[in-house]
Amino acid sequence: MNSKFETVFRTYSYRLYPTKMQQLELKALFDLQDHAFNDWADLANRGVAQGKNFETIQNEIEAHEMQTKRREDHYALSVTRKHVLALARRLYDQKIERIRFRLPNREQRSFTYKTVGISEHHLVIPSVGTIAMCDHRPLPVHATLCYAKILVDCYGAVYRVDLLLSVAIPVAEPQPVHYENVVGLDYTQDGLYVTNTGENAGYPGYRKLAQDKLRRYHRAAARFRPGSRRWYKQKQRAAKLERHVVQQRRNWQYQQAHKLCKEHDAICVETLDLVGMKQTNPSLAPKLNDNACAAFFRKLEQILHQNGKKLIRVDAQFPSSQICSCCGAYLGKQPLSVKSITCPHCGVTIRRDHNAARNIRDEGFRHLE
Ligand SMILES: [Zn+2]
């Protein structure tokens, strides 16, 4: 066994169950961070409007006093300050029009600590105390805490903590690659991908399935005054459902990625220009977002890496759908409406994405050698 270790970053997210008093204390923390953000954002907005240069604005923001005397809060405010400075840079470069102020009725608010106390079923944070925590999975053994982010999510419906950890994991032994165990994946709008054996992954499209409900909640929320109790109730419903969709998708993707990793030695995928695709054809965007194929490939790469295997990214310029995968003849550009192609040279008829997946597999394998 290899005794080398590598450091990776992992986020462990746990639900928190603060009492009514603790909720008020947390609210004070979120308010503190928002006030600091708004003060600095105001400085940046006014500075740019008055035509000051970036160094002056930066010095102004850095000289502006923090509104807290407690040392534990300094880390959170320095994070906020960095965030505002990054936004000020974008504002100064005219990439955004102005820095928007943070309002209290937002979907998510947070506060960051450098250190927190973690004990069984409890999280200890300065000034708020011991909060009940559902640690549904154990923390890794050799881990160091980078920071802890306390969040209130879904318009105040869900409290949680995100622990960013740096974890030392053993480096996996590189695995041998056999051609018959290499798989090529071609992206498809329906079902996420098709393999080189012609199988569709069959992603159910969770966002689409939840769409009617979501629309109903948003329409209901629009009838109430923003910030009112009934407005919050509908907003919370919608945000919780959105969160559920994200979790369903993530779960599906991890299961699929583990399955692929178990069955194959290496996986070849095509690099997609997703931004370009959305710009040239905006009607594709909802499905592209729902499929989240970039996130899927990232998960796949991580899992393969842990098992000593590789994800091979074939260049976006590679004409995967323009070559016959049987004889290698060039067929020319095929419009998106063509679902099945027939090769005039060898006479084979094959589905478009199946053909592309085979080409991606072969091209990826060539990269390996
Ligand atoms: Zn052919």
mmCIF file of C-alpha atoms and ligand atoms in Angstrom:
data_model
loop_
_atom_site.group_PDB
_atom_site.id
_atom_site.type_symbol
_atom_site.label_atom_id
_atom_site.label_comp_id
_atom_site.label_asym_id
_atom_site.label_seq_id
_atom_site.Cartn_x
_atom_site.Cartn_y
_atom_site.Cartn_z
ATOM 1 C CA MET A 1 0.000 0.000 0.000
ATOM 2 C CA ASN A 2 1.144 3.521 -0.801
ATOM 3 C CA SER A 3 1.831 5.596 2.315
ATOM 4 C CA LYS A 4 1.602 9.009 0.607
ATOM 5 C CA PHE A 5 -1.075 11.429 1.764
ATOM 6 C CA GLU A 6 -2.710 14.373 0.056
ATOM 7 C CA THR A 7 -4.768 17.217 1.467
ATOM 8 C CA VAL A 8 -8.300 17.793 0.220
ATOM 9 C CA PHE A 9 -10.993 20.224 1.332
ATOM 10 C CA ARG A 10 -14.367 18.888 2.433
ATOM 11 C CA THR A 11 -17.463 20.644 3.649
ATOM 12 C CA TYR A 12 -19.479 18.927 6.333
ATOM 13 C CA SER A 13 -22.908 20.435 6.755
ATOM 14 C CA TYR A 14 -25.024 19.825 9.850
ATOM 15 C CA ARG A 15 -28.488 21.009 10.844
ATOM 16 C CA LEU A 16 -28.626 23.259 13.907
ATOM 17 C CA TYR A 17 -31.565 23.594 16.273
ATOM 18 C CA PRO A 18 -31.133 26.858 18.200
ATOM 19 C CA THR A 19 -33.615 27.885 20.897
ATOM 20 C CA LYS A 20 -35.713 31.042 20.501
ATOM 21 C CA MET A 21 -33.147 33.029 22.531
ATOM 22 C CA GLN A 22 -30.269 31.681 20.486
ATOM 23 C CA GLN A 23 -32.109 32.554 17.275
ATOM 24 C CA LEU A 24 -32.259 36.164 18.445
ATOM 25 C CA GLU A 25 -28.541 36.135 19.270
ATOM 26 C CA LEU A 26 -27.734 34.671 15.872
ATOM 27 C CA LYS A 27 -29.891 37.311 14.234
ATOM 28 C CA ALA A 28 -27.754 39.970 15.945
ATOM 29 C CA LEU A 29 -24.650 38.387 14.408
ATOM 30 C CA PHE A 30 -26.159 38.290 10.920
ATOM 31 C CA ASP A 31 -27.249 41.903 11.330
ATOM 32 C CA LEU A 32 -23.748 42.889 12.416
ATOM 33 C CA GLN A 33 -22.224 41.342 9.306
ATOM 34 C CA ASP A 34 -24.896 42.867 7.039
ATOM 35 C CA HIS A 35 -24.431 46.323 8.541
ATOM 36 C CA ALA A 36 -20.684 46.128 8.006
ATOM 37 C CA PHE A 37 -21.240 44.970 4.434
ATOM 38 C CA ASN A 38 -23.683 47.800 3.720
ATOM 39 C CA ASP A 39 -21.392 50.452 5.234
ATOM 40 C CA TRP A 40 -18.442 49.353 3.139
ATOM 41 C CA ALA A 41 -20.554 48.872 0.034
ATOM 42 C CA ASP A 42 -21.828 52.431 0.490
ATOM 43 C CA LEU A 43 -18.242 53.709 0.686
ATOM 44 C CA ALA A 44 -17.344 51.842 -2.488
ATOM 45 C CA ASN A 45 -20.452 52.987 -4.378
ATOM 46 C CA ARG A 46 -19.926 56.624 -3.443
ATOM 47 C CA GLY A 47 -16.186 56.459 -4.082
ATOM 48 C CA VAL A 48 -16.650 55.161 -7.619
ATOM 49 C CA ALA A 49 -19.452 57.674 -8.308
ATOM 50 C CA GLN A 50 -17.129 60.509 -7.229
ATOM 51 C CA GLY A 51 -14.439 59.225 -9.591
ATOM 52 C CA LYS A 52 -11.887 58.294 -6.927
ATOM 53 C CA ASN A 53 -9.201 55.815 -7.925
ATOM 54 C CA PHE A 54 -9.291 52.270 -6.632
ATOM 55 C CA GLU A 55 -6.437 52.610 -4.110
ATOM 56 C CA THR A 56 -8.222 55.504 -2.360
ATOM 57 C CA ILE A 57 -11.456 53.520 -2.130
ATOM 58 C CA GLN A 58 -9.568 50.499 -0.846
ATOM 59 C CA ASN A 59 -7.816 52.578 1.836
ATOM 60 C CA GLU A 60 -11.120 54.134 2.869
ATOM 61 C CA ILE A 61 -12.747 50.745 3.293
ATOM 62 C CA GLU A 62 -9.764 49.353 5.168
ATOM 63 C CA ALA A 63 -9.581 52.382 7.474
ATOM 64 C CA HIS A 64 -13.303 52.237 8.256
ATOM 65 C CA GLU A 65 -13.696 50.953 11.763
ATOM 66 C CA MET A 66 -15.329 47.612 12.524
ATOM 67 C CA GLN A 67 -18.470 48.046 14.585
ATOM 68 C CA THR A 68 -17.567 45.435 17.143
ATOM 69 C CA LYS A 69 -15.408 45.237 20.215
ATOM 70 C CA ARG A 70 -15.437 41.447 20.388
ATOM 71 C CA ARG A 71 -12.374 39.708 19.003
ATOM 72 C CA GLU A 72 -14.353 36.606 17.903
ATOM 73 C CA ASP A 73 -16.231 38.711 15.345
ATOM 74 C CA HIS A 74 -13.130 40.039 13.640
ATOM 75 C CA TYR A 75 -12.677 37.041 11.388
ATOM 76 C CA ALA A 76 -16.235 37.248 10.023
ATOM 77 C CA LEU A 77 -15.886 40.959 9.373
ATOM 78 C CA SER A 78 -12.534 40.534 7.670
ATOM 79 C CA VAL A 79 -14.161 37.957 5.375
ATOM 80 C CA THR A 80 -16.936 40.458 4.640
ATOM 81 C CA ARG A 81 -14.413 43.214 4.010
ATOM 82 C CA LYS A 82 -12.533 41.033 1.526
ATOM 83 C CA HIS A 83 -15.831 40.289 -0.201
ATOM 84 C CA VAL A 84 -16.697 43.988 -0.466
ATOM 85 C CA LEU A 85 -13.206 44.779 -1.793
ATOM 86 C CA ALA A 86 -13.601 42.139 -4.495
ATOM 87 C CA LEU A 87 -16.972 43.627 -5.429
ATOM 88 C CA ALA A 88 -15.486 47.155 -5.370
ATOM 89 C CA ARG A 89 -12.827 45.998 -7.837
ATOM 90 C CA ARG A 90 -15.568 44.715 -10.157
ATOM 91 C CA LEU A 91 -17.488 47.967 -9.738
ATOM 92 C CA TYR A 92 -14.357 49.994 -10.483
ATOM 93 C CA ASP A 93 -13.725 47.897 -13.619
ATOM 94 C CA GLN A 94 -17.358 48.596 -14.632
ATOM 95 C CA LYS A 95 -18.322 44.929 -14.594
ATOM 96 C CA ILE A 96 -21.251 45.711 -12.274
ATOM 97 C CA GLU A 97 -23.335 48.865 -11.982
ATOM 98 C CA ARG A 98 -23.286 49.170 -8.197
ATOM 99 C CA ILE A 99 -22.929 47.010 -5.126
ATOM 100 C CA ARG A 100 -26.381 46.063 -3.931
ATOM 101 C CA PHE A 101 -27.163 46.487 -0.269
ATOM 102 C CA ARG A 102 -28.108 43.487 1.806
ATOM 103 C CA LEU A 103 -31.675 43.442 3.052
ATOM 104 C CA PRO A 104 -32.720 41.500 6.146
ATOM 105 C CA ASN A 105 -35.383 39.417 4.364
ATOM 106 C CA ARG A 106 -32.957 37.427 2.254
ATOM 107 C CA GLU A 107 -33.061 33.741 1.450
ATOM 108 C CA GLN A 108 -29.764 33.030 3.208
ATOM 109 C CA ARG A 109 -27.743 34.878 5.831
ATOM 110 C CA SER A 110 -24.484 33.759 7.372
ATOM 111 C CA PHE A 111 -21.732 34.453 9.852
ATOM 112 C CA THR A 112 -18.244 32.957 9.744
ATOM 113 C CA TYR A 113 -16.054 31.843 12.644
ATOM 114 C CA LYS A 114 -12.415 30.854 12.557
ATOM 115 C CA THR A 115 -12.875 28.407 15.415
ATOM 116 C CA VAL A 116 -15.865 26.768 17.034
ATOM 117 C CA GLY A 117 -16.265 24.075 19.648
ATOM 118 C CA ILE A 118 -17.652 20.769 18.425
ATOM 119 C CA SER A 119 -18.872 18.151 20.869
ATOM 120 C CA GLU A 120 -21.281 15.283 20.461
ATOM 121 C CA HIS A 121 -24.615 16.637 19.131
ATOM 122 C CA HIS A 122 -23.593 20.211 20.006
ATOM 123 C CA LEU A 123 -21.860 23.198 18.493
ATOM 124 C CA VAL A 124 -20.343 25.799 20.787
ATOM 125 C CA ILE A 125 -19.926 29.318 19.426
ATOM 126 C CA PRO A 126 -18.821 32.456 21.257
ATOM 127 C CA SER A 127 -21.599 34.715 22.624
ATOM 128 C CA VAL A 128 -24.393 32.358 21.548
ATOM 129 C CA GLY A 129 -23.357 29.302 23.512
ATOM 130 C CA THR A 130 -24.134 25.641 22.963
ATOM 131 C CA ILE A 131 -26.518 24.936 20.092
ATOM 132 C CA ALA A 132 -28.096 21.547 19.497
ATOM 133 C CA MET A 133 -26.686 19.982 16.301
ATOM 134 C CA CYS A 134 -27.669 16.922 14.321
ATOM 135 C CA ASP A 135 -24.287 15.358 13.449
ATOM 136 C CA HIS A 136 -25.738 12.721 11.163
ATOM 137 C CA ARG A 137 -22.312 11.558 10.006
ATOM 138 C CA PRO A 138 -19.044 11.499 11.955
ATOM 139 C CA LEU A 139 -16.286 13.990 11.188
ATOM 140 C CA PRO A 140 -13.141 12.534 9.580
ATOM 141 C CA VAL A 141 -10.329 11.716 12.005
ATOM 142 C CA HIS A 142 -7.331 13.536 10.501
ATOM 143 C CA ALA A 143 -8.999 16.852 9.799
ATOM 144 C CA THR A 144 -8.295 20.510 10.554
ATOM 145 C CA LEU A 145 -11.048 23.097 10.668
ATOM 146 C CA CYS A 146 -10.487 25.989 8.230
ATOM 147 C CA TYR A 147 -13.620 27.896 9.169
ATOM 148 C CA ALA A 148 -17.185 27.359 10.313
ATOM 149 C CA LYS A 149 -20.051 29.164 8.662
ATOM 150 C CA ILE A 150 -23.310 29.508 10.579
ATOM 151 C CA LEU A 151 -26.205 29.894 8.151
ATOM 152 C CA VAL A 152 -29.864 30.583 8.298
ATOM 153 C CA ASP A 153 -31.355 29.269 5.128
ATOM 154 C CA CYS A 154 -34.725 29.179 3.331
ATOM 155 C CA TYR A 155 -35.857 32.569 4.671
ATOM 156 C CA GLY A 156 -35.264 31.616 8.286
ATOM 157 C CA ALA A 157 -36.670 28.101 8.129
ATOM 158 C CA VAL A 158 -33.435 26.101 8.398
ATOM 159 C CA TYR A 159 -30.371 26.727 10.552
ATOM 160 C CA ARG A 160 -27.164 24.920 9.735
ATOM 161 C CA VAL A 161 -23.409 25.018 10.038
ATOM 162 C CA ASP A 162 -20.961 24.384 7.207
ATOM 163 C CA LEU A 163 -17.609 23.148 8.470
ATOM 164 C CA LEU A 164 -14.813 23.491 5.927
ATOM 165 C CA LEU A 165 -12.158 20.930 6.762
ATOM 166 C CA SER A 166 -8.805 20.107 5.279
ATOM 167 C CA VAL A 167 -8.504 16.341 5.390
ATOM 168 C CA ALA A 168 -5.457 14.176 4.753
ATOM 169 C CA ILE A 169 -6.392 11.147 2.666
ATOM 170 C CA PRO A 170 -4.090 8.417 1.324
ATOM 171 C CA VAL A 171 -3.209 8.754 -2.369
ATOM 172 C CA ALA A 172 -4.722 5.881 -4.342
ATOM 173 C CA GLU A 173 -2.527 3.556 -6.372
ATOM 174 C CA PRO A 174 -2.948 4.222 -10.152
ATOM 175 C CA GLN A 175 -5.075 1.490 -11.709
ATOM 176 C CA PRO A 176 -4.259 -0.233 -15.042
ATOM 177 C CA VAL A 177 -6.506 0.741 -17.965
ATOM 178 C CA HIS A 178 -8.001 -1.796 -20.397
ATOM 179 C CA TYR A 179 -9.604 -0.570 -23.601
ATOM 180 C CA GLU A 180 -12.782 -2.613 -23.129
ATOM 181 C CA ASN A 181 -13.264 -1.015 -19.685
ATOM 182 C CA VAL A 182 -13.010 2.575 -20.932
ATOM 183 C CA VAL A 183 -16.337 4.334 -21.309
ATOM 184 C CA GLY A 184 -17.220 7.449 -23.305
ATOM 185 C CA LEU A 185 -20.061 9.733 -22.249
ATOM 186 C CA ASP A 186 -21.844 12.096 -24.583
ATOM 187 C CA TYR A 187 -23.979 14.843 -23.055
ATOM 188 C CA THR A 188 -27.657 14.694 -23.918
ATOM 189 C CA GLN A 189 -30.457 17.044 -22.890
ATOM 190 C CA ASP A 190 -32.764 14.167 -21.919
ATOM 191 C CA GLY A 191 -31.211 11.987 -19.252
ATOM 192 C CA LEU A 192 -27.819 13.718 -18.856
ATOM 193 C CA TYR A 193 -25.607 11.358 -20.851
ATOM 194 C CA VAL A 194 -25.435 8.404 -23.238
ATOM 195 C CA THR A 195 -22.632 5.852 -22.959
ATOM 196 C CA ASN A 196 -20.729 4.312 -25.866
ATOM 197 C CA THR A 197 -22.905 1.189 -25.520
ATOM 198 C CA GLY A 198 -25.968 3.347 -26.218
ATOM 199 C CA GLU A 199 -27.370 3.369 -22.669
ATOM 200 C CA ASN A 200 -29.051 6.514 -21.411
ATOM 201 C CA ALA A 201 -28.388 7.508 -17.790
ATOM 202 C CA GLY A 202 -32.046 8.468 -17.399
ATOM 203 C CA TYR A 203 -31.745 11.502 -15.132
ATOM 204 C CA PRO A 204 -35.360 12.249 -14.124
ATOM 205 C CA GLY A 205 -35.023 16.075 -14.160
ATOM 206 C CA TYR A 206 -35.972 16.885 -10.562
ATOM 207 C CA ARG A 207 -36.279 20.646 -11.131
ATOM 208 C CA LYS A 208 -38.833 20.095 -13.890
ATOM 209 C CA LEU A 209 -40.802 17.709 -11.681
ATOM 210 C CA ALA A 210 -41.020 20.321 -8.911
ATOM 211 C CA GLN A 211 -41.836 23.198 -11.246
ATOM 212 C CA ASP A 212 -45.623 23.324 -10.844
ATOM 213 C CA LYS A 213 -45.384 23.368 -7.049
ATOM 214 C CA LEU A 214 -42.673 26.036 -7.116
ATOM 215 C CA ARG A 215 -44.702 28.245 -9.391
ATOM 216 C CA ARG A 216 -47.689 27.913 -7.070
ATOM 217 C CA TYR A 217 -45.639 28.968 -4.012
ATOM 218 C CA HIS A 218 -44.098 31.954 -5.774
ATOM 219 C CA ARG A 219 -47.477 33.094 -7.043
ATOM 220 C CA ALA A 220 -48.882 32.770 -3.528
ATOM 221 C CA ALA A 221 -45.980 34.781 -2.087
ATOM 222 C CA ALA A 222 -46.559 37.556 -4.610
ATOM 223 C CA ARG A 223 -50.000 38.187 -3.074
ATOM 224 C CA PHE A 224 -48.506 39.213 0.298
ATOM 225 C CA ARG A 225 -46.488 42.187 1.481
ATOM 226 C CA PRO A 226 -42.753 41.315 1.343
ATOM 227 C CA GLY A 227 -41.468 40.645 4.852
ATOM 228 C CA SER A 228 -44.906 39.797 6.277
ATOM 229 C CA ARG A 229 -45.538 36.525 8.092
ATOM 230 C CA ARG A 230 -47.575 35.011 5.268
ATOM 231 C CA TRP A 231 -45.033 36.138 2.657
ATOM 232 C CA TYR A 232 -42.275 34.389 4.649
ATOM 233 C CA LYS A 233 -44.359 31.232 4.873
ATOM 234 C CA GLN A 234 -44.719 30.902 1.086
ATOM 235 C CA LYS A 235 -41.107 31.911 0.449
ATOM 236 C CA GLN A 236 -39.926 29.302 2.942
ATOM 237 C CA ARG A 237 -41.982 26.630 1.220
ATOM 238 C CA ALA A 238 -40.492 27.480 -2.176
ATOM 239 C CA ALA A 239 -36.922 27.721 -0.859
ATOM 240 C CA LYS A 240 -37.223 24.406 0.965
ATOM 241 C CA LEU A 241 -38.429 22.742 -2.216
ATOM 242 C CA GLU A 242 -35.529 24.263 -4.193
ATOM 243 C CA ARG A 243 -33.150 22.896 -1.568
ATOM 244 C CA HIS A 244 -34.784 19.508 -1.822
ATOM 245 C CA VAL A 245 -34.313 19.505 -5.608
ATOM 246 C CA VAL A 246 -30.617 20.309 -5.189
ATOM 247 C CA GLN A 247 -30.247 17.465 -2.697
ATOM 248 C CA GLN A 248 -32.100 15.002 -4.924
ATOM 249 C CA ARG A 249 -29.874 15.924 -7.862
ATOM 250 C CA ARG A 250 -26.696 15.679 -5.806
ATOM 251 C CA ASN A 251 -27.702 12.311 -4.442
ATOM 252 C CA TRP A 252 -28.520 10.984 -7.917
ATOM 253 C CA GLN A 253 -25.228 12.278 -9.308
ATOM 254 C CA TYR A 254 -23.129 10.717 -6.543
ATOM 255 C CA GLN A 255 -24.841 7.358 -6.955
ATOM 256 C CA GLN A 256 -24.353 7.456 -10.706
ATOM 257 C CA ALA A 257 -20.711 8.539 -10.394
ATOM 258 C CA HIS A 258 -19.900 5.729 -7.940
ATOM 259 C CA LYS A 259 -21.583 3.207 -10.226
ATOM 260 C CA LEU A 260 -19.588 4.398 -13.261
ATOM 261 C CA CYS A 261 -16.342 4.412 -11.282
ATOM 262 C CA LYS A 262 -16.921 0.856 -10.061
ATOM 263 C CA GLU A 263 -17.638 -0.522 -13.533
ATOM 264 C CA HIS A 264 -14.921 1.231 -15.561
ATOM 265 C CA ASP A 265 -11.157 1.857 -15.618
ATOM 266 C CA ALA A 266 -11.321 5.334 -17.146
ATOM 267 C CA ILE A 267 -14.072 7.690 -18.282
ATOM 268 C CA CYS A 268 -13.923 10.020 -21.279
ATOM 269 C CA VAL A 269 -16.154 13.071 -21.471
ATOM 270 C CA GLU A 270 -16.453 16.018 -23.781
ATOM 271 C CA THR A 271 -15.592 19.505 -22.526
ATOM 272 C CA LEU A 272 -18.732 21.541 -23.071
ATOM 273 C CA ASP A 273 -18.967 25.266 -23.594
ATOM 274 C CA LEU A 274 -22.065 25.633 -21.410
ATOM 275 C CA VAL A 275 -22.076 29.443 -21.335
ATOM 276 C CA GLY A 276 -21.800 29.552 -25.125
ATOM 277 C CA MET A 277 -24.579 26.969 -25.490
ATOM 278 C CA LYS A 278 -26.890 29.017 -23.270
ATOM 279 C CA GLN A 279 -26.125 32.202 -25.182
ATOM 280 C CA THR A 280 -26.626 30.792 -28.660
ATOM 281 C CA ASN A 281 -29.764 28.901 -27.722
ATOM 282 C CA PRO A 282 -31.470 30.281 -24.570
ATOM 283 C CA SER A 283 -34.269 27.738 -24.809
ATOM 284 C CA LEU A 284 -31.780 25.028 -23.809
ATOM 285 C CA ALA A 285 -30.905 26.819 -20.554
ATOM 286 C CA PRO A 286 -33.532 25.381 -18.155
ATOM 287 C CA LYS A 287 -32.581 21.809 -19.005
ATOM 288 C CA LEU A 288 -28.847 22.559 -18.994
ATOM 289 C CA ASN A 289 -29.235 24.016 -15.493
ATOM 290 C CA ASP A 290 -31.312 21.083 -14.308
ATOM 291 C CA ASN A 291 -28.856 18.522 -15.687
ATOM 292 C CA ALA A 292 -25.893 20.341 -14.071
ATOM 293 C CA CYS A 293 -23.432 18.297 -16.069
ATOM 294 C CA ALA A 294 -20.382 20.346 -15.011
ATOM 295 C CA ALA A 295 -21.144 19.513 -11.376
ATOM 296 C CA PHE A 296 -21.585 15.867 -12.336
ATOM 297 C CA PHE A 297 -18.199 15.726 -14.078
ATOM 298 C CA ARG A 298 -16.562 17.347 -11.048
ATOM 299 C CA LYS A 299 -18.013 14.686 -8.747
ATOM 300 C CA LEU A 300 -16.983 11.999 -11.205
ATOM 301 C CA GLU A 301 -13.419 13.327 -11.369
ATOM 302 C CA GLN A 302 -13.146 13.435 -7.580
ATOM 303 C CA ILE A 303 -14.420 9.894 -7.115
ATOM 304 C CA LEU A 304 -12.235 8.506 -9.907
ATOM 305 C CA HIS A 305 -9.196 10.281 -8.442
ATOM 306 C CA GLN A 306 -9.844 8.699 -5.036
ATOM 307 C CA ASN A 307 -9.813 5.294 -6.704
ATOM 308 C CA GLY A 308 -6.642 5.855 -8.727
ATOM 309 C CA LYS A 309 -8.570 6.289 -11.969
ATOM 310 C CA LYS A 310 -8.836 9.093 -14.464
ATOM 311 C CA LEU A 311 -11.434 11.328 -16.069
ATOM 312 C CA ILE A 312 -10.284 12.258 -19.559
ATOM 313 C CA ARG A 313 -11.671 15.485 -20.935
ATOM 314 C CA VAL A 314 -11.805 15.509 -24.734
ATOM 315 C CA ASP A 315 -11.395 18.956 -26.256
ATOM 316 C CA ALA A 316 -14.577 20.837 -27.185
ATOM 317 C CA GLN A 317 -13.198 21.295 -30.723
ATOM 318 C CA PHE A 318 -13.176 17.533 -31.313
ATOM 319 C CA PRO A 319 -15.955 16.839 -33.893
ATOM 320 C CA SER A 320 -17.495 13.930 -31.938
ATOM 321 C CA SER A 321 -20.807 14.001 -33.810
ATOM 322 C CA GLN A 322 -19.302 14.495 -37.291
ATOM 323 C CA ILE A 323 -17.304 11.276 -37.614
ATOM 324 C CA CYS A 324 -18.614 7.762 -38.260
ATOM 325 C CA SER A 325 -17.583 5.698 -35.244
ATOM 326 C CA CYS A 326 -17.495 2.504 -37.343
ATOM 327 C CA CYS A 327 -15.204 3.394 -40.238
ATOM 328 C CA GLY A 328 -13.917 6.841 -39.215
ATOM 329 C CA ALA A 329 -15.314 8.633 -42.290
ATOM 330 C CA TYR A 330 -16.036 12.332 -41.954
ATOM 331 C CA LEU A 331 -19.795 12.951 -42.251
ATOM 332 C CA GLY A 332 -19.892 16.735 -41.957
ATOM 333 C CA LYS A 333 -21.751 18.945 -39.542
ATOM 334 C CA GLN A 334 -25.090 17.508 -38.413
ATOM 335 C CA PRO A 335 -27.851 19.885 -37.274
ATOM 336 C CA LEU A 336 -29.254 19.248 -33.758
ATOM 337 C CA SER A 337 -32.549 18.034 -35.261
ATOM 338 C CA VAL A 338 -30.825 14.979 -36.805
ATOM 339 C CA LYS A 339 -31.295 12.224 -34.224
ATOM 340 C CA SER A 340 -29.980 9.268 -36.193
ATOM 341 C CA ILE A 341 -27.221 9.134 -38.796
ATOM 342 C CA THR A 342 -26.483 6.727 -41.644
ATOM 343 C CA CYS A 343 -22.900 6.463 -42.904
ATOM 344 C CA PRO A 344 -22.680 6.497 -46.726
ATOM 345 C CA HIS A 345 -19.321 4.652 -46.607
ATOM 346 C CA CYS A 346 -20.017 1.631 -44.424
ATOM 347 C CA GLY A 347 -23.828 1.833 -44.366
ATOM 348 C CA VAL A 348 -24.210 1.719 -40.588
ATOM 349 C CA THR A 349 -27.200 3.457 -38.996
ATOM 350 C CA ILE A 350 -26.608 4.655 -35.465
ATOM 351 C CA ARG A 351 -28.188 7.097 -33.026
ATOM 352 C CA ARG A 352 -26.468 10.451 -32.978
ATOM 353 C CA ASP A 353 -25.434 10.532 -29.293
ATOM 354 C CA HIS A 354 -24.466 6.852 -29.289
ATOM 355 C CA ASN A 355 -22.121 7.556 -32.209
ATOM 356 C CA ALA A 356 -20.666 10.613 -30.455
ATOM 357 C CA ALA A 357 -20.085 8.674 -27.226
ATOM 358 C CA ARG A 358 -18.150 6.015 -29.170
ATOM 359 C CA ASN A 359 -16.001 8.697 -30.793
ATOM 360 C CA ILE A 360 -15.357 10.356 -27.428
ATOM 361 C CA ARG A 361 -14.316 7.005 -25.961
ATOM 362 C CA ASP A 362 -11.844 6.360 -28.808
ATOM 363 C CA GLU A 363 -10.449 9.886 -28.733
ATOM 364 C CA GLY A 364 -10.085 9.778 -24.949
ATOM 365 C CA PHE A 365 -8.309 6.421 -25.118
ATOM 366 C CA ARG A 366 -5.866 7.909 -27.642
ATOM 367 C CA HIS A 367 -5.067 10.635 -25.062
ATOM 368 C CA LEU A 368 -4.262 7.930 -22.508
ATOM 369 C CA GLU A 369 -1.642 6.189 -24.628
HETATM 370 ZN ZN ZN B 1 -18.969 4.563 -41.577
#
